Short mmCIF file of C-alpha atoms in Angstrom, two decimals:
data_model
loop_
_atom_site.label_atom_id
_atom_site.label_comp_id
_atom_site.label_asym_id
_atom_site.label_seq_id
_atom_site.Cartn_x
_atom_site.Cartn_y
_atom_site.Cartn_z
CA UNK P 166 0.00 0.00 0.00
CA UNK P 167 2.36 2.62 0.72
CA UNK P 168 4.56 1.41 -2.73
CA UNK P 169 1.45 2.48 -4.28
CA UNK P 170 0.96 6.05 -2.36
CA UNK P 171 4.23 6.58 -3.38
CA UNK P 172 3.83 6.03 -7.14
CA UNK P 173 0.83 8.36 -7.05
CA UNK P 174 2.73 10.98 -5.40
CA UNK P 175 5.95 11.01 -7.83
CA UNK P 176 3.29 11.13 -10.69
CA UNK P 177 1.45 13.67 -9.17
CA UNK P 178 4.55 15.74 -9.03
CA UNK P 179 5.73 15.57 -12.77
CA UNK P 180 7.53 13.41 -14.99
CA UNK P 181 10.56 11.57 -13.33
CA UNK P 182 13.68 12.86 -14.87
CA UNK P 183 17.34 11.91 -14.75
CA UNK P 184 19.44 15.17 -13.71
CA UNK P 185 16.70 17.70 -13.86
CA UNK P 186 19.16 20.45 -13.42
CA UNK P 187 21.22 19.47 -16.38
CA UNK P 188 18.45 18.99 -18.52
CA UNK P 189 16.91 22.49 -17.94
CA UNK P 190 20.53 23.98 -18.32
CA UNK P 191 20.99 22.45 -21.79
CA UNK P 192 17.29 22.57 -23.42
CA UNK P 193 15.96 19.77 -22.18
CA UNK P 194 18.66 17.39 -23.11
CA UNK P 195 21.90 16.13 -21.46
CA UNK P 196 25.14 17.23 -21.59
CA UNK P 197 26.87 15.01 -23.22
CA UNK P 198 24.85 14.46 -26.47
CA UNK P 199 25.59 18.18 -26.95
CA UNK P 200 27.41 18.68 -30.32
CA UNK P 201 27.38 22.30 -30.51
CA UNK P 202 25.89 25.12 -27.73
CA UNK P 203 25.15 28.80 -28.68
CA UNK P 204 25.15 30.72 -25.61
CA UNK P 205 21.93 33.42 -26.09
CA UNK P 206 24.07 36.37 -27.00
CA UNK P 207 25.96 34.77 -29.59
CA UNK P 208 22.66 33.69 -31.43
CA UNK P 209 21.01 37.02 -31.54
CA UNK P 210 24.47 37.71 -33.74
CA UNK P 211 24.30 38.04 -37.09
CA UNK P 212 27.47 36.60 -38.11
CA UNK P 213 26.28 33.16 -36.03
CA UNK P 214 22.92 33.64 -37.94
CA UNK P 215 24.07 33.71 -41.48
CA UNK P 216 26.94 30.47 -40.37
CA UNK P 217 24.27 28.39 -38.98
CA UNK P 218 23.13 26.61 -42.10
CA UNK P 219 26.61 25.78 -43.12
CA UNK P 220 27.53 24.41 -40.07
CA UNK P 221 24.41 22.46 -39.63
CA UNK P 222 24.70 20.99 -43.02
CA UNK P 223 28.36 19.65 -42.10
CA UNK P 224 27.44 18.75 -38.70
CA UNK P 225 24.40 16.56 -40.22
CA UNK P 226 27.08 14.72 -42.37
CA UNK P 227 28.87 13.44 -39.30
CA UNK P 228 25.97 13.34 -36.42
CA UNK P 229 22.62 11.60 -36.98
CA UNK P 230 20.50 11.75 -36.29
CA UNK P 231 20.70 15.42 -34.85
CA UNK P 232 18.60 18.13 -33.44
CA UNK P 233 18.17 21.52 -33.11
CA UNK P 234 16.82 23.27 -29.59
CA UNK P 235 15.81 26.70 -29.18
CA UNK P 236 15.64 28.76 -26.26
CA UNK P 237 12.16 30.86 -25.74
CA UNK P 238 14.48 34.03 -24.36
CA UNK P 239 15.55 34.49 -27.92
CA UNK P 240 13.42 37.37 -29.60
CA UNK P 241 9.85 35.79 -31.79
CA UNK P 242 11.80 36.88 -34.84
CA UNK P 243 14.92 34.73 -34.12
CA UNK P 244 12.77 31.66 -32.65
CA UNK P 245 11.36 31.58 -36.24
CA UNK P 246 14.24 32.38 -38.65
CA UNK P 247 15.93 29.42 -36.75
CA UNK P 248 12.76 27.21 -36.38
CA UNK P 249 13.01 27.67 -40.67
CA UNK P 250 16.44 27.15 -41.24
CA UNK P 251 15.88 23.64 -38.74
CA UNK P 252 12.84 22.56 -41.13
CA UNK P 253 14.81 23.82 -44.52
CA UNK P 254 17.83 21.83 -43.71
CA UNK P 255 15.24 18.66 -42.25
CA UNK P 256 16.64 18.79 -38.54
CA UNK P 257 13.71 18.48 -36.21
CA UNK P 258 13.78 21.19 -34.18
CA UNK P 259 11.90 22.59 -31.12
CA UNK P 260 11.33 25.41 -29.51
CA UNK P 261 11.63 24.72 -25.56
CA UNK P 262 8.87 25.32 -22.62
CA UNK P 263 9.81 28.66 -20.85
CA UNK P 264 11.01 25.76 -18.04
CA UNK P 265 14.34 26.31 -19.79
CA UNK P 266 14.10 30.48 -19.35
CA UNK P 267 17.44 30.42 -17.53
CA UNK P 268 19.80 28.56 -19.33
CA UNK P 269 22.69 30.35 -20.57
CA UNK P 270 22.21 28.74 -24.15
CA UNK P 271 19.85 30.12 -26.94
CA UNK P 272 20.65 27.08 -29.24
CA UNK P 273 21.89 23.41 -28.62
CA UNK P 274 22.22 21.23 -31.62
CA UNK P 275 21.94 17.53 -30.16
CA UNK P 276 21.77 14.58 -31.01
CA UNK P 277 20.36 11.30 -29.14
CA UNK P 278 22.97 9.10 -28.25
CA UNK P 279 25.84 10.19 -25.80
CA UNK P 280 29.15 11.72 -27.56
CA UNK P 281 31.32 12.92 -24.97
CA UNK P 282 32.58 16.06 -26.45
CA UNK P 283 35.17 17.65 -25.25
CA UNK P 284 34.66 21.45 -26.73
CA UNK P 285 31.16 22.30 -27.87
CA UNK P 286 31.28 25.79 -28.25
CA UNK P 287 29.85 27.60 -31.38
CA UNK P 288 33.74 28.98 -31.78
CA UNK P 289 35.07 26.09 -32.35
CA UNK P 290 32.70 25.82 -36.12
CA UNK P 291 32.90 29.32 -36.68
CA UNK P 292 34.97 30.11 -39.61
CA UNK P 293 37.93 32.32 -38.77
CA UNK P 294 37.66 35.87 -39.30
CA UNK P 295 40.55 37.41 -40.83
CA UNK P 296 42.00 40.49 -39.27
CA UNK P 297 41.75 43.58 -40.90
CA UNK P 298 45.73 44.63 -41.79
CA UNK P 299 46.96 47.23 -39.65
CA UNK P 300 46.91 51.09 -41.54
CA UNK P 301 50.53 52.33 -42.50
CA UNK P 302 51.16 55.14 -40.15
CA UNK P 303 54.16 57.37 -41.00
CA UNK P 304 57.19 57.81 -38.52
CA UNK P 305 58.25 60.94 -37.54
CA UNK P 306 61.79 62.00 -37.44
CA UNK P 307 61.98 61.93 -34.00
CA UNK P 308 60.06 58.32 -33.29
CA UNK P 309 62.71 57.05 -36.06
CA UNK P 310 65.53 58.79 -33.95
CA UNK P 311 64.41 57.24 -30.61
CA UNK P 312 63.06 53.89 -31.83
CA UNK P 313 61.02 51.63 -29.35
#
C-alpha cells in the first residue's frame, strides 16, 4: 500500500527525470549528447545567424540523427528564422517550454545518443575571421631617432 501512495505521489509531481538540473541547463537534453551550444548572445548575432546553415549541413554529415533546440528568451523573430532554417535543412527542431528560461544557451544542436565532447562551443565551427591589416602610419623623425 504505501509502494502504491508513493507512485501516485511522484506522478502527481511531474515526470521523473534523470538530472533535472542538467536537462533544464541544456534545453531539455543532457550534456553530453551536446554537439554544438550557442550561448543566447551569440545567437542574436548576425554573423552566427548567417553560419548556422553551413555548419548544420556539415554537422548533419557526421551526427545523426541530430537536433536543433531553441531557447524561448531568444526574440519571436529569431525563434522563427531558426525554427526555418531547422525545417529547410530537415533537422527536427523545437522550440523549448519557458522551463528552460534560464539557461545560458539560446541554441543546442543535439543529437540522441551520448558523444562525450570535449569542446562544444559555437567557436570552435565558426569560420575564422581574418583580421583587418593594420593602416601604414608614417614615422616621424623623431620616433625614427628614438626607436622603441
Amino acid at each position: 500500500m504505501a509502494n502504491l501512495e508513493k507512485t501516485l505521489m511522484e506522478k502527481a509531481a511531474g515526470s521523473n527525470r534523470l538530472d533535472p538540473d542538467q536537462q533544464r541547463k541544456y534545453l531539455e537534453t543532457f550534456q553530453e549528447r551536446v554537439i554544438c551550444d550557442i550561448p543566447v548572445a551569440e545567437a542574436k548575432e548576425p554573423t552566427v545567424k548567417q553560419a548556422l546553415p553551413k555548419i548544420l549541413s556539415s554537422l548533419k554529415v557526421h551526427y545523426s540523427p541530430l537536433y536543433l533546440k531553441i531557447s524561448p528568451v531568444l526574440p519571436n523573430d529569431l525563434q522563427l528564422a531558426y525554427l526555418k532554417m531547422g525545417k529547410d535543412l530537415n533537422i527536427p527542431t523545437t522550440i523549448v517550454s519557458d522551463e528552460c528560461s534560464r539557461s545560458p544557451f539560446g541554441l543546442i544542436v543535439h543529437t540522441d545518443h551520448a558523444l562525450e565532447l570535449e569542446n562544444t562551443s559555437i567557436q570552435t565551427y565558426l569560420p575564422e575571421q581574418k583580421e583587418e591589416a593594420p593602416i601604414n602610419t608614417k614615422k616621424g623623425f623623431f620616433r625614427r631617432l628614438f626607436k622603441n
